[in-house]
mmCIF file of C-alpha atoms in Angstrom:
data_model
loop_
_atom_site.group_PDB
_atom_site.id
_atom_site.type_symbol
_atom_site.label_atom_id
_atom_site.label_comp_id
_atom_site.label_asym_id
_atom_site.label_seq_id
_atom_site.Cartn_x
_atom_site.Cartn_y
_atom_site.Cartn_z
ATOM 1 C CA MET A 1 -0.022 -0.094 0.055
ATOM 2 C CA LEU A 2 2.618 2.411 0.738
ATOM 3 C CA HIS A 3 4.894 1.721 -2.037
ATOM 4 C CA ASN A 4 3.797 4.810 -4.113
ATOM 5 C CA CYS A 5 3.248 6.743 -1.084
ATOM 6 C CA GLU A 6 3.835 10.553 -1.699
ATOM 7 C CA ASN A 7 3.507 11.335 2.057
ATOM 8 C CA ASP A 8 7.000 11.606 3.732
ATOM 9 C CA TYR A 9 5.811 11.227 7.384
ATOM 10 C CA LEU A 10 3.917 7.633 6.634
ATOM 11 C CA LYS A 11 6.955 6.277 4.340
ATOM 12 C CA LYS A 12 9.461 7.482 7.105
ATOM 13 C CA ARG A 13 7.542 5.440 9.689
ATOM 14 C CA HIS A 14 7.131 2.379 7.439
ATOM 15 C CA ILE A 15 10.644 2.431 6.166
ATOM 16 C CA ARG A 16 12.509 3.635 9.053
ATOM 17 C CA PRO A 17 10.418 2.653 11.958
ATOM 18 C CA GLU A 18 12.031 4.032 15.523
ATOM 19 C CA PRO A 19 11.933 1.052 18.283
ATOM 20 C CA GLN A 20 10.453 2.784 21.502
ATOM 21 C CA ILE A 21 13.173 1.498 23.588
ATOM 22 C CA GLU A 22 13.015 4.558 26.369
ATOM 23 C CA TRP A 23 9.372 3.893 26.589
ATOM 24 C CA GLY A 24 9.949 0.169 26.958
ATOM 25 C CA GLN A 25 12.541 0.743 29.646
ATOM 26 C CA TYR A 26 9.966 3.013 31.260
ATOM 27 C CA PHE A 27 7.291 0.826 31.180
ATOM 28 C CA SER A 28 9.471 -2.208 32.726
ATOM 29 C CA GLU A 29 10.750 0.037 35.553
ATOM 30 C CA VAL A 30 7.260 1.035 36.807
ATOM 31 C CA GLY A 31 5.755 -2.321 36.410
ATOM 32 C CA VAL A 32 3.525 -2.334 33.394
ATOM 33 C CA ASN A 33 2.064 -5.832 32.986
ATOM 34 C CA SER A 34 2.317 -6.499 29.505
ATOM 35 C CA LEU A 35 3.883 -4.717 26.522
ATOM 36 C CA ASN A 36 4.208 -5.347 22.651
ATOM 37 C CA ASP A 37 5.152 -3.269 19.855
ATOM 38 C CA ILE A 38 2.382 -3.274 17.113
ATOM 39 C CA SER A 39 4.734 -3.510 14.223
ATOM 40 C CA ASP A 40 2.667 -6.734 13.146
ATOM 41 C CA GLY A 41 -0.653 -4.708 13.728
ATOM 42 C CA LEU A 42 -2.662 -3.734 16.822
ATOM 43 C CA SER A 43 -5.324 -6.305 16.354
ATOM 44 C CA ARG A 44 -2.696 -9.034 16.368
ATOM 45 C CA GLU A 45 -0.616 -7.822 19.175
ATOM 46 C CA LEU A 46 -3.817 -7.379 21.181
ATOM 47 C CA ASN A 47 -4.803 -10.891 20.497
ATOM 48 C CA GLU A 48 -1.445 -12.052 21.588
ATOM 49 C CA ILE A 49 -1.590 -10.358 25.083
ATOM 50 C CA ALA A 50 -5.278 -11.520 25.657
ATOM 51 C CA ALA A 51 -4.366 -15.118 24.882
ATOM 52 C CA ALA A 52 -1.011 -15.066 26.774
ATOM 53 C CA SER A 53 -3.189 -13.583 29.855
ATOM 54 C CA ASN A 54 -6.286 -15.370 29.084
ATOM 55 C CA VAL A 55 -8.261 -11.958 29.573
ATOM 56 C CA VAL A 56 -10.953 -10.122 27.216
ATOM 57 C CA ILE A 57 -9.448 -6.796 26.136
ATOM 58 C CA GLN A 58 -12.046 -4.181 24.957
ATOM 59 C CA ILE A 59 -10.919 -1.336 23.068
ATOM 60 C CA ASP A 60 -12.868 1.894 22.284
ATOM 61 C CA SER A 61 -12.414 2.839 18.547
ATOM 62 C CA THR A 62 -12.653 6.370 19.232
ATOM 63 C CA LYS A 63 -9.652 6.374 21.728
ATOM 64 C CA ILE A 64 -7.204 4.937 19.292
ATOM 65 C CA PRO A 65 -4.607 7.548 17.811
ATOM 66 C CA ILE A 66 -4.914 7.849 14.109
ATOM 67 C CA SER A 67 -2.667 10.437 12.433
ATOM 68 C CA LYS A 68 -4.050 12.732 9.981
ATOM 69 C CA GLU A 69 -1.774 11.521 7.646
ATOM 70 C CA THR A 70 -3.247 7.967 7.801
ATOM 71 C CA CYS A 71 -6.905 9.320 7.445
ATOM 72 C CA GLU A 72 -5.774 11.232 4.359
ATOM 73 C CA ILE A 73 -4.250 8.192 2.806
ATOM 74 C CA SER A 74 -6.981 6.148 3.962
ATOM 75 C CA GLU A 75 -9.585 8.389 2.200
ATOM 76 C CA LYS A 76 -7.517 8.749 -1.026
ATOM 77 C CA LEU A 77 -6.849 4.984 -1.378
ATOM 78 C CA GLY A 78 -10.558 4.210 -0.430
ATOM 79 C CA LYS A 79 -9.576 2.244 2.666
ATOM 80 C CA ASN A 80 -11.105 2.650 6.281
ATOM 81 C CA SER A 81 -8.474 4.293 8.577
ATOM 82 C CA LEU A 82 -9.908 2.355 11.727
ATOM 83 C CA GLU A 83 -9.080 -0.848 9.680
ATOM 84 C CA LEU A 84 -5.520 0.407 8.814
ATOM 85 C CA ALA A 85 -5.150 1.389 12.587
ATOM 86 C CA LEU A 86 -6.134 -1.961 13.589
ATOM 87 C CA ASP A 87 -4.346 -4.125 11.085
ATOM 88 C CA GLY A 88 -1.564 -2.097 9.658
ATOM 89 C CA GLY A 89 1.874 -2.034 11.400
ATOM 90 C CA GLU A 90 5.320 -1.257 10.868
ATOM 91 C CA ASP A 91 5.683 1.855 13.130
ATOM 92 C CA TYR A 92 6.780 0.110 16.336
ATOM 93 C CA GLU A 93 4.476 2.000 18.604
ATOM 94 C CA LEU A 94 3.508 0.194 21.703
ATOM 95 C CA VAL A 95 0.672 -1.415 23.268
ATOM 96 C CA GLY A 96 0.380 -3.101 26.780
ATOM 97 C CA THR A 97 -1.750 -3.384 29.861
ATOM 98 C CA ALA A 98 -1.391 -1.910 33.303
ATOM 99 C CA SER A 99 -2.869 -2.196 36.743
ATOM 100 C CA LYS A 100 -4.931 0.780 37.800
ATOM 101 C CA GLU A 101 -2.477 1.508 40.260
ATOM 102 C CA ILE A 102 0.255 1.761 37.585
ATOM 103 C CA TRP A 103 -2.014 3.626 35.214
ATOM 104 C CA GLU A 104 -2.471 6.214 37.875
ATOM 105 C CA LYS A 105 1.608 6.706 37.884
ATOM 106 C CA ILE A 106 1.882 6.970 34.098
ATOM 107 C CA LYS A 107 -1.377 8.200 32.650
ATOM 108 C CA LEU A 108 -0.216 11.963 32.695
ATOM 109 C CA LYS A 109 2.953 11.302 30.802
ATOM 110 C CA LYS A 110 2.727 12.913 27.294
ATOM 111 C CA GLY A 111 2.234 10.234 24.481
ATOM 112 C CA ILE A 112 0.449 7.588 26.542
ATOM 113 C CA THR A 113 -3.381 7.013 25.589
ATOM 114 C CA ALA A 114 -5.746 4.631 27.090
ATOM 115 C CA ILE A 115 -7.523 2.775 24.289
ATOM 116 C CA GLY A 116 -9.578 0.073 26.669
ATOM 117 C CA THR A 117 -9.731 -2.097 29.525
ATOM 118 C CA VAL A 118 -8.938 -5.549 30.412
ATOM 119 C CA LYS A 119 -11.523 -7.844 32.166
ATOM 120 C CA LYS A 120 -11.507 -11.510 33.135
ATOM 121 C CA GLY A 121 -13.341 -13.904 30.900
ATOM 122 C CA ILE A 122 -14.052 -17.169 30.173
ATOM 123 C CA LYS A 123 -12.313 -17.418 26.947
ATOM 124 C CA SER A 124 -9.616 -14.912 25.678
ATOM 125 C CA SER A 125 -10.766 -12.196 23.186
ATOM 126 C CA VAL A 126 -10.421 -8.876 21.935
ATOM 127 C CA GLU A 127 -13.443 -6.726 21.586
ATOM 128 C CA ILE A 128 -14.220 -3.087 20.012
ATOM 129 C CA LEU A 129 -16.670 -0.682 20.752
ATOM 130 C CA HIS A 130 -17.487 1.053 17.601
ATOM 131 C CA LYS A 131 -20.393 3.253 16.785
ATOM 132 C CA GLY A 132 -22.424 1.832 20.082
ATOM 133 C CA LYS A 133 -21.842 -1.835 19.254
ATOM 134 C CA ILE A 134 -19.081 -4.308 20.635
ATOM 135 C CA LYS A 135 -17.728 -6.823 18.018
ATOM 136 C CA LYS A 136 -14.821 -9.252 18.227
ATOM 137 C CA VAL A 137 -11.576 -8.128 16.773
ATOM 138 C CA ALA A 138 -9.645 -10.848 14.787
ATOM 139 C CA ALA A 139 -5.988 -11.172 14.752
ATOM 140 C CA LYS A 140 -5.064 -9.687 11.581
ATOM 141 C CA GLY A 141 -2.175 -7.538 10.703
ATOM 142 C CA TYR A 142 0.849 -9.107 9.484
ATOM 143 C CA ASP A 143 1.615 -12.789 10.045
ATOM 144 C CA HIS A 144 5.257 -13.974 8.802
ATOM 145 C CA PHE A 145 3.894 -17.289 7.648
ATOM 146 C CA ILE A 146 1.082 -16.367 5.345
ATOM 147 C CA LYS A 147 0.651 -14.047 2.291
ATOM 148 C CA ASN A 148 -0.388 -10.532 3.525
ATOM 149 C CA ASP A 149 -2.387 -8.807 1.159
ATOM 150 C CA LEU A 150 -2.973 -5.486 3.480
ATOM 151 C CA TYR A 151 0.497 -4.228 2.316
ATOM 152 C CA LYS A 152 -0.084 -4.346 -1.438
#
């Protein structure tokens, strides 16, 4: 999708992603429960966290940070920006979970956004609240072992 992209911001984030090392170290120091980079897609990484912890993660579509550049290219390509945010990747941003106590410590730091909650469940899953409805989020994004059409 970004092969012929004219947007330098998106091209740079795709071709030369910046690992969030300092954030990762900080989150480790404060005791964040889980942490993944979203280079293979937010939906895939959230599903990995949910499965590893045997929990249900519910995210709110209105809280997912989506750059204006992503919205612009989505519109230009006739794609859904939320779908790109969930299933795209390559930018090395981080997603994780934290207890309420840890969240109180970190929530005021610039650059951190709460996009959902974690709850106990019978079976692990990821759900999204979108336009008043809750639906399951499949683990899409990039899978190193299958053909990935999202990136064409």
